[in-house]
Amino acid sequence: LELTQIQRQAQDSPIIQLAYAAREGQEFWRNPRLTREAIERWQAVDAKEFLTAPLIVGKNTTRIACTASIRKALGYPDYRPVIGEPIVCRMNDKKYKGGAFYNNALFRIVTVDDTDFRQVRLRVEDSEDEHDITIHLEEIHGKNVPLGAVPCRFGYVYTAHTAQGGEWPTVFISDPGLIEWRNALRHMKALDQFPKWSYTALTRAKTM
């Protein structure tokens, strides 16, 4: 089957024009170059923008580094979550909390316990549904998840692979990350995947 009718954006959306150019491998998407202007654009973005519009990158190591940079710019401590932060679930358990917690489900932090920072209340994004849980944040607590804790990540930055299936009013795409991912794919002899990655990243946004 081939999907031919666009559903996520309007037919005349600039996103669609960019996405088709990427999928068809037009010149920029075959050989993008990192310019000083691109770096300055990245540095100029107000960190508060990433509270509602995620940054999409190519590699997981870049995701971790950018998340740390954004939280630092917001003035948030590196040892605890803060009310209002976006959180992404990293587990699948259809029986837990009525099925609200599944891989890549998005939440917001509503409360954080003053004495045990792992005890939080999360609100399902775009919903009034709230849940009290023991959270395990990959960026703070590491990879070993204790029994009973819900593995999560901060939702400021996604790899394109993880962002598949998600959508936001708008997203940011890292220019340095674009170059980095293309170079990694070339090293893996999988450069043909680069237009597909670019197309996926671009089409996560519903508007510019």
Tab-separated table of C-alpha atoms in Angstrom:
chain	number	residue	atom	x	y	z
A	1	LEU	CA	0.000	0.000	0.000
A	2	GLU	CA	1.143	3.544	-0.701
A	3	LEU	CA	-0.156	6.556	1.212
A	4	THR	CA	-0.769	9.358	-1.290
A	5	GLN	CA	-3.071	11.753	0.591
A	6	ILE	CA	-1.409	14.030	3.135
A	7	GLN	CA	-3.162	14.034	6.517
A	8	ARG	CA	-0.776	15.694	8.998
A	9	GLN	CA	-0.296	19.056	7.237
A	10	ALA	CA	-2.124	21.144	4.657
A	11	GLN	CA	-1.322	20.371	1.025
A	12	ASP	CA	0.402	23.734	0.525
A	13	SER	CA	2.372	23.603	3.785
A	14	PRO	CA	6.049	24.620	3.565
A	15	ILE	CA	6.757	21.556	5.712
A	16	ILE	CA	5.516	19.322	2.918
A	17	GLN	CA	7.680	21.121	0.360
A	18	LEU	CA	10.756	20.647	2.559
A	19	ALA	CA	9.863	17.050	3.356
A	20	TYR	CA	9.411	16.079	-0.283
A	21	ALA	CA	12.715	17.746	-1.142
A	22	ALA	CA	14.352	15.635	1.557
A	23	ARG	CA	12.686	12.382	0.525
A	24	GLU	CA	13.614	12.945	-3.121
A	25	GLY	CA	17.235	13.610	-2.144
A	26	GLN	CA	17.540	17.136	-3.516
A	27	GLU	CA	20.951	18.786	-3.287
A	28	PHE	CA	20.853	20.169	0.263
A	29	TRP	CA	19.655	16.844	1.654
A	30	ARG	CA	22.346	14.950	-0.236
A	31	ASN	CA	25.133	17.192	1.002
A	32	PRO	CA	24.119	19.632	3.773
A	33	ARG	CA	26.837	21.884	5.109
A	34	LEU	CA	27.075	23.366	8.575
A	35	THR	CA	27.447	27.134	8.361
A	36	ARG	CA	28.247	29.774	10.959
A	37	GLU	CA	24.711	31.106	10.460
A	38	ALA	CA	23.276	27.684	11.363
A	39	ILE	CA	25.329	27.541	14.547
A	40	GLU	CA	24.221	31.043	15.538
A	41	ARG	CA	20.564	30.127	14.931
A	42	TRP	CA	20.963	27.121	17.229
A	43	GLN	CA	22.565	29.225	19.972
A	44	ALA	CA	19.961	31.972	19.667
A	45	VAL	CA	16.918	29.809	20.440
A	46	ASP	CA	15.388	30.638	23.830
A	47	ALA	CA	15.556	27.483	25.956
A	48	LYS	CA	11.916	28.021	26.995
A	49	GLU	CA	10.873	27.186	23.431
A	50	PHE	CA	11.871	23.565	24.023
A	51	LEU	CA	9.304	23.221	26.809
A	52	THR	CA	6.632	22.869	24.116
A	53	ALA	CA	8.536	22.305	20.863
A	54	PRO	CA	11.128	19.511	20.936
A	55	LEU	CA	14.504	19.514	19.264
A	56	ILE	CA	15.021	16.576	16.882
A	57	VAL	CA	18.522	15.179	16.439
A	58	GLY	CA	20.125	12.148	14.843
A	59	LYS	CA	22.120	10.414	17.568
A	60	ASN	CA	21.306	9.420	21.132
A	61	THR	CA	24.532	10.923	22.484
A	62	THR	CA	23.515	14.244	20.945
A	63	ARG	CA	20.078	13.959	22.547
A	64	ILE	CA	21.631	13.540	25.992
A	65	ALA	CA	24.063	16.453	25.537
A	66	CYS	CA	21.402	18.814	24.182
A	67	THR	CA	18.982	17.911	26.986
A	68	ALA	CA	21.641	18.813	29.556
A	69	SER	CA	22.346	22.125	27.775
A	70	ILE	CA	18.658	23.071	27.610
A	71	ARG	CA	18.020	22.271	31.284
A	72	LYS	CA	21.117	24.232	32.296
A	73	ALA	CA	19.954	27.217	30.244
A	74	LEU	CA	16.575	27.008	31.984
A	75	GLY	CA	18.353	27.124	35.340
A	76	TYR	CA	17.148	23.675	36.402
A	77	PRO	CA	19.223	21.507	38.787
A	78	ASP	CA	20.900	18.409	37.359
A	79	TYR	CA	19.865	16.189	40.301
A	80	ARG	CA	16.056	16.543	40.262
A	81	PRO	CA	13.119	17.212	37.918
A	82	VAL	CA	11.184	20.480	38.019
A	83	ILE	CA	7.448	21.175	37.821
A	84	GLY	CA	6.339	21.779	34.232
A	85	GLU	CA	9.067	19.748	32.546
A	86	PRO	CA	8.116	17.453	29.649
A	87	ILE	CA	8.626	13.758	30.368
A	88	VAL	CA	8.643	10.798	27.975
A	89	CYS	CA	7.771	7.300	29.177
A	90	ARG	CA	10.193	4.534	28.142
A	91	MET	CA	8.241	1.381	28.979
A	92	ASN	CA	5.296	-0.648	27.754
A	93	ASP	CA	2.912	-1.932	30.406
A	94	LYS	CA	-0.740	-1.997	29.406
A	95	LYS	CA	-1.797	-2.913	32.938
A	96	TYR	CA	0.004	-0.063	34.712
A	97	LYS	CA	-2.159	2.931	35.646
A	98	GLY	CA	-4.907	1.933	33.236
A	99	GLY	CA	-2.559	1.750	30.262
A	100	ALA	CA	-1.525	5.407	30.416
A	101	PHE	CA	2.185	4.506	30.510
A	102	TYR	CA	3.504	3.212	27.208
A	103	ASN	CA	6.622	3.796	25.162
A	104	ASN	CA	6.990	7.467	24.114
A	105	ALA	CA	3.825	8.626	25.918
A	106	LEU	CA	4.273	12.290	26.874
A	107	PHE	CA	3.625	13.764	30.330
A	108	ARG	CA	4.175	16.961	32.331
A	109	ILE	CA	5.494	17.085	35.870
A	110	VAL	CA	2.811	18.480	38.205
A	111	THR	CA	4.436	17.972	41.614
A	112	VAL	CA	7.775	16.750	43.003
A	113	ASP	CA	8.077	15.475	46.569
A	114	ASP	CA	10.279	17.797	48.686
A	115	THR	CA	12.162	14.942	50.377
A	116	ASP	CA	12.202	12.217	47.691
A	117	PHE	CA	12.639	13.696	44.226
A	118	ARG	CA	11.700	10.382	42.588
A	119	GLN	CA	8.137	10.707	43.856
A	120	VAL	CA	6.274	12.812	41.322
A	121	ARG	CA	2.840	13.436	39.934
A	122	LEU	CA	2.591	13.412	36.144
A	123	ARG	CA	-0.203	14.738	33.956
A	124	VAL	CA	-0.853	13.079	30.631
A	125	GLU	CA	-0.095	15.662	27.930
A	126	ASP	CA	-3.231	17.355	26.551
A	127	SER	CA	-5.322	15.706	29.263
A	128	GLU	CA	-6.484	16.217	32.852
A	129	ASP	CA	-5.464	12.641	33.742
A	130	GLU	CA	-2.825	12.617	36.521
A	131	HIS	CA	-0.808	9.810	38.113
A	132	ASP	CA	1.468	9.560	41.159
A	133	ILE	CA	4.528	7.441	40.375
A	134	THR	CA	8.103	6.666	41.334
A	135	ILE	CA	10.043	8.034	38.393
A	136	HIS	CA	13.400	6.885	37.067
A	137	LEU	CA	14.878	9.558	34.812
A	138	GLU	CA	17.583	8.213	32.536
A	139	GLU	CA	19.497	11.503	32.471
A	140	ILE	CA	19.585	11.752	36.280
A	141	HIS	CA	19.385	8.212	37.635
A	142	GLY	CA	21.271	6.203	34.998
A	143	LYS	CA	20.284	2.994	33.235
A	144	ASN	CA	19.546	0.599	36.123
A	145	VAL	CA	15.841	0.961	36.839
A	146	PRO	CA	14.759	-0.220	40.332
A	147	LEU	CA	11.702	-2.414	40.758
A	148	GLY	CA	8.513	-0.383	40.829
A	149	ALA	CA	9.934	2.723	39.157
A	150	VAL	CA	8.785	3.987	35.763
A	151	PRO	CA	11.670	4.525	33.305
A	152	CYS	CA	11.426	7.943	31.642
A	153	ARG	CA	13.431	10.587	29.819
A	154	PHE	CA	13.147	14.330	29.616
A	155	GLY	CA	11.111	15.336	26.572
A	156	TYR	CA	13.101	18.303	25.316
A	157	VAL	CA	15.038	16.375	22.676
A	158	TYR	CA	14.180	13.342	20.558
A	159	THR	CA	16.106	11.319	18.056
A	160	ALA	CA	14.215	11.107	14.761
A	161	HIS	CA	13.817	7.384	15.364
A	162	THR	CA	12.101	7.944	18.734
A	163	ALA	CA	10.006	10.822	17.362
A	164	GLN	CA	8.362	8.595	14.756
A	165	GLY	CA	4.631	8.559	15.365
A	166	GLY	CA	4.735	11.747	17.428
A	167	GLU	CA	3.524	15.166	16.358
A	168	TRP	CA	3.764	18.691	17.752
A	169	PRO	CA	2.557	22.107	16.549
A	170	THR	CA	6.181	22.839	15.666
A	171	VAL	CA	9.610	21.271	16.153
A	172	PHE	CA	13.246	22.319	15.933
A	173	ILE	CA	15.771	20.330	13.908
A	174	SER	CA	19.426	20.527	14.903
A	175	ASP	CA	21.651	21.669	12.038
A	176	PRO	CA	24.793	20.282	13.721
A	177	GLY	CA	22.869	17.088	14.452
A	178	LEU	CA	21.879	16.843	10.796
A	179	ILE	CA	25.509	16.874	9.705
A	180	GLU	CA	26.536	14.511	12.491
A	181	TRP	CA	23.871	11.957	11.574
A	182	ARG	CA	24.699	12.107	7.885
A	183	ASN	CA	28.375	11.438	8.649
A	184	ALA	CA	27.429	8.516	10.904
A	185	LEU	CA	25.274	6.997	8.161
A	186	ARG	CA	28.095	7.392	5.663
A	187	HIS	CA	30.408	5.546	8.051
A	188	MET	CA	27.815	2.753	8.362
A	189	LYS	CA	27.467	2.634	4.555
A	190	ALA	CA	23.790	3.481	4.980
A	191	LEU	CA	23.695	6.958	3.477
A	192	ASP	CA	20.493	6.109	1.608
A	193	GLN	CA	18.683	6.368	4.954
A	194	PHE	CA	19.502	10.058	5.343
A	195	PRO	CA	16.611	11.400	3.191
A	196	LYS	CA	14.201	9.112	5.086
A	197	TRP	CA	15.504	10.390	8.441
A	198	SER	CA	15.179	13.999	7.276
A	199	TYR	CA	11.640	13.399	6.012
A	200	THR	CA	10.617	11.863	9.350
A	201	ALA	CA	12.117	14.750	11.343
A	202	LEU	CA	10.468	17.424	9.213
A	203	THR	CA	7.013	15.888	9.268
A	204	ARG	CA	6.763	15.748	13.077
A	205	ALA	CA	5.569	19.365	12.936
A	206	LYS	CA	1.977	20.282	12.028
A	207	THR	CA	2.815	23.947	11.369
A	208	MET	CA	5.999	25.914	10.754
